[in-house]
GROMACS .gro file of C-alpha atoms in nm:
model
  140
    1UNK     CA    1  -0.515  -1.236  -1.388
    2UNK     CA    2  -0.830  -1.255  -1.191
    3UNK     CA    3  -0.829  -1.186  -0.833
    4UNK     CA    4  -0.813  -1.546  -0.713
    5UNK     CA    5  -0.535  -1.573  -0.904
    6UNK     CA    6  -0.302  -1.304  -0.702
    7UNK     CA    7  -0.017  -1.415  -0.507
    8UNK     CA    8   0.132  -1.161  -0.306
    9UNK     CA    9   0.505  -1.067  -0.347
   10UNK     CA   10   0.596  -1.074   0.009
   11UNK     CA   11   0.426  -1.376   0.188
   12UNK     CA   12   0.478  -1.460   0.567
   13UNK     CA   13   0.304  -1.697   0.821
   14UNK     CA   14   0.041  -1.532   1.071
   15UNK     CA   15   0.280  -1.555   1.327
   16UNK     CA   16   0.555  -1.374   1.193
   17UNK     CA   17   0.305  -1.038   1.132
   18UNK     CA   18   0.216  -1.079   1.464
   19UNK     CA   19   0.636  -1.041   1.616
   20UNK     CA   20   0.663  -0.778   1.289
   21UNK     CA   21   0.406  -0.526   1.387
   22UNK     CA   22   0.221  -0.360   1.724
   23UNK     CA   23  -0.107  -0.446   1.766
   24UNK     CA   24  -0.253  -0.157   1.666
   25UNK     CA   25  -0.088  -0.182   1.315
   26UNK     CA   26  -0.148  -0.597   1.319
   27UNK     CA   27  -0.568  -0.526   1.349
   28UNK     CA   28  -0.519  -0.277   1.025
   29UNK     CA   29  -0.283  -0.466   0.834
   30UNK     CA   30  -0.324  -0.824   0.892
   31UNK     CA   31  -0.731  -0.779   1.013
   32UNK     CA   32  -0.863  -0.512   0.774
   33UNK     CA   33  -0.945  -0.323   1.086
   34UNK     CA   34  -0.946   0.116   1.097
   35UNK     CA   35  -0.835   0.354   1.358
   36UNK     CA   36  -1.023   0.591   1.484
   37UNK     CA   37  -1.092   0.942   1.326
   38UNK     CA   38  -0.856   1.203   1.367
   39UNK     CA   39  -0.642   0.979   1.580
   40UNK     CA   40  -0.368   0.884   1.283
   41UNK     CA   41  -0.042   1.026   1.291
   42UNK     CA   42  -0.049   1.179   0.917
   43UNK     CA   43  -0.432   1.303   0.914
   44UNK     CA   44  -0.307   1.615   0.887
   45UNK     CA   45   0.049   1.614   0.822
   46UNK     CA   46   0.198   1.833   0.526
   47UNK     CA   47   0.545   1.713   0.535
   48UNK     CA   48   0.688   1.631   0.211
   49UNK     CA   49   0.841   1.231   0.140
   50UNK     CA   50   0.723   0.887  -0.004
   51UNK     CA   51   0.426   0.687   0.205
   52UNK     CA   52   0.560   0.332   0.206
   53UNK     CA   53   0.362   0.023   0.377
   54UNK     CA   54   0.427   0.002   0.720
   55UNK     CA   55   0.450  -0.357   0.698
   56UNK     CA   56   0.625  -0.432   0.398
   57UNK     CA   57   0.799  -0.095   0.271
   58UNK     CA   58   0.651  -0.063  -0.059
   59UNK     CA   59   0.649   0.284  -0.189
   60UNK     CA   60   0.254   0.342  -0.177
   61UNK     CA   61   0.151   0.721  -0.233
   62UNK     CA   62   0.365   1.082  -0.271
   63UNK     CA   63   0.298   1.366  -0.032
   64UNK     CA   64   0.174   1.569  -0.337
   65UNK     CA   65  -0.130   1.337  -0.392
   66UNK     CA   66  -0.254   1.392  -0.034
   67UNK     CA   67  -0.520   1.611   0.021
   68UNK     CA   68  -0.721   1.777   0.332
   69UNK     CA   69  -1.056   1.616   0.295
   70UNK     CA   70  -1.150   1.636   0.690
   71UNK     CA   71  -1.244   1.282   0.693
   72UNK     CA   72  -1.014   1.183   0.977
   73UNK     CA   73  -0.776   0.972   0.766
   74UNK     CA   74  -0.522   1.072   0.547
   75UNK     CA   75  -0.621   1.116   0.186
   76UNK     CA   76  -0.496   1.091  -0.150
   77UNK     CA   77  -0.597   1.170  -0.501
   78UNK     CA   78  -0.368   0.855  -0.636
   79UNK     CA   79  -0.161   0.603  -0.543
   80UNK     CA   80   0.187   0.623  -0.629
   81UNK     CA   81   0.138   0.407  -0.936
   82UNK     CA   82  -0.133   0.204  -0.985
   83UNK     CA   83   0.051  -0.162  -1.005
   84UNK     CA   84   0.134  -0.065  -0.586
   85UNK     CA   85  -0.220  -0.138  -0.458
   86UNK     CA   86  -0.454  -0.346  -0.547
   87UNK     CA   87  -0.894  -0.329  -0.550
   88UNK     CA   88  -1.092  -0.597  -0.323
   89UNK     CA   89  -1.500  -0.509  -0.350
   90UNK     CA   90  -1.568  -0.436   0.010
   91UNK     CA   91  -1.919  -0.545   0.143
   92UNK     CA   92  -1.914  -0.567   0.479
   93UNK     CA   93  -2.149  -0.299   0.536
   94UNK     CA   94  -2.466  -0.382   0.469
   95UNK     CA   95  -2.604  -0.166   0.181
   96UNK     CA   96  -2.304  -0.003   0.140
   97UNK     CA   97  -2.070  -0.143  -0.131
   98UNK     CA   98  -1.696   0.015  -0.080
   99UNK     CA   99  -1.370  -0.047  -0.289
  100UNK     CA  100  -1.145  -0.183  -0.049
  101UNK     CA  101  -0.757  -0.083  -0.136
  102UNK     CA  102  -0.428  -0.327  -0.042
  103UNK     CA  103  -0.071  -0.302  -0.064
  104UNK     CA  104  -0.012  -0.516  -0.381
  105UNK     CA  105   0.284  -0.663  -0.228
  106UNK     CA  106   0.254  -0.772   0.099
  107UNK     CA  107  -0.168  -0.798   0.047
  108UNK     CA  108  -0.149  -0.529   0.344
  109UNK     CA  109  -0.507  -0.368   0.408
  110UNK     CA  110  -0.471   0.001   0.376
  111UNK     CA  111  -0.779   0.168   0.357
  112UNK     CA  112  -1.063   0.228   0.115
  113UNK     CA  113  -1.112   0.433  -0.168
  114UNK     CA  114  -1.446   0.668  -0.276
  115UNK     CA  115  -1.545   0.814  -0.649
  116UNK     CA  116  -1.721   1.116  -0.710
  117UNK     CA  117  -1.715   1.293  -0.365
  118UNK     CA  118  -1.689   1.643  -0.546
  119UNK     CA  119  -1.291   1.699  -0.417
  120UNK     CA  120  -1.119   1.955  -0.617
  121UNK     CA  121  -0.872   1.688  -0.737
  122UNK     CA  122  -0.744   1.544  -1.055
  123UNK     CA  123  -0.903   1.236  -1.043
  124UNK     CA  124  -1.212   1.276  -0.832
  125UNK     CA  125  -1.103   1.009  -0.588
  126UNK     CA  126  -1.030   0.990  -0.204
  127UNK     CA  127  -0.797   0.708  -0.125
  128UNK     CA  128  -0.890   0.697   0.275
  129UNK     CA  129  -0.610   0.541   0.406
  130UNK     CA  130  -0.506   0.443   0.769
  131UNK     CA  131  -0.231   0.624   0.936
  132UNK     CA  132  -0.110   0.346   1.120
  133UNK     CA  133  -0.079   0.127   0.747
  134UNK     CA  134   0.173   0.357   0.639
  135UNK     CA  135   0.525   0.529   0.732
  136UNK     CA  136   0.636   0.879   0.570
  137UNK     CA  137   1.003   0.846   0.432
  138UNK     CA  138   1.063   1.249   0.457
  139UNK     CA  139   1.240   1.387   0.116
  140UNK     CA  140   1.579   1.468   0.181
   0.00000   0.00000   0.00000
């Protein structure tokens, strides 16, 4: 399936998002805006549960594939399985071609994701992600 292809699972009308989430969340979400640095709630957060998409609840990344990278956004090695975001190439910087990540089922913008940083991680990748995309379901 190419990328023009994709449907998302979960698909609402502009209006709806906007009653669903705060503003804040909306410009991230719905706008494929970012919060400041060091501002997020789980920048630097250890505790251990399931990050799900704040707008749509799909399970997105595990507490033990976040990382400190002292970016100022939470960041992890891997997503919780691969089929739960999806890649958009990001060019909206000029000169500076990104890898734009999104919830795979609500098409949700979540953050951005970087190769070959040098992290001592399994994969060599740092999924930036904004805090205010996500919600930590703490293990029980």
């Amino acid at each position: 399936m190419t990328d023009r292809d994709y449907v998302p699972n979960l698909i609402r009308p502009d209006s709806q998002w906007r009653e669903l989430l705060s503003d804040p969340e909306y410009r991230v979400l719905r706008q494929g805006g970012t919060e400041a640095p060091f501002t997020g709630e789980y920048t630097d957060t250890e505790t251990e549960g399931i990050y799900e998409c704040r707008a749509c609840g799909a399970e997105l990344f595990r507490s033990d594939q976040k990382f400190h990278s002292h970016c100022g956004w939470p960041s992890f090695f891997a997503p919780l399985a691969e089929d739960r975001v999806r890649y958009l190439e990001d060019r909206s910087i000029p000169g500076r071609a990104r890898v734009e990540v999104r919830c795979s089922n609500c098409d949700g913008h979540l953050g951005h994701v970087f190769e070959g940083e040098g992290y001592d991680t399994p994969t060599d990748l740092r999924y930036c992600i904004n805090s205010v995309s996500m919600r930590l379901r703490e293990a029980d």
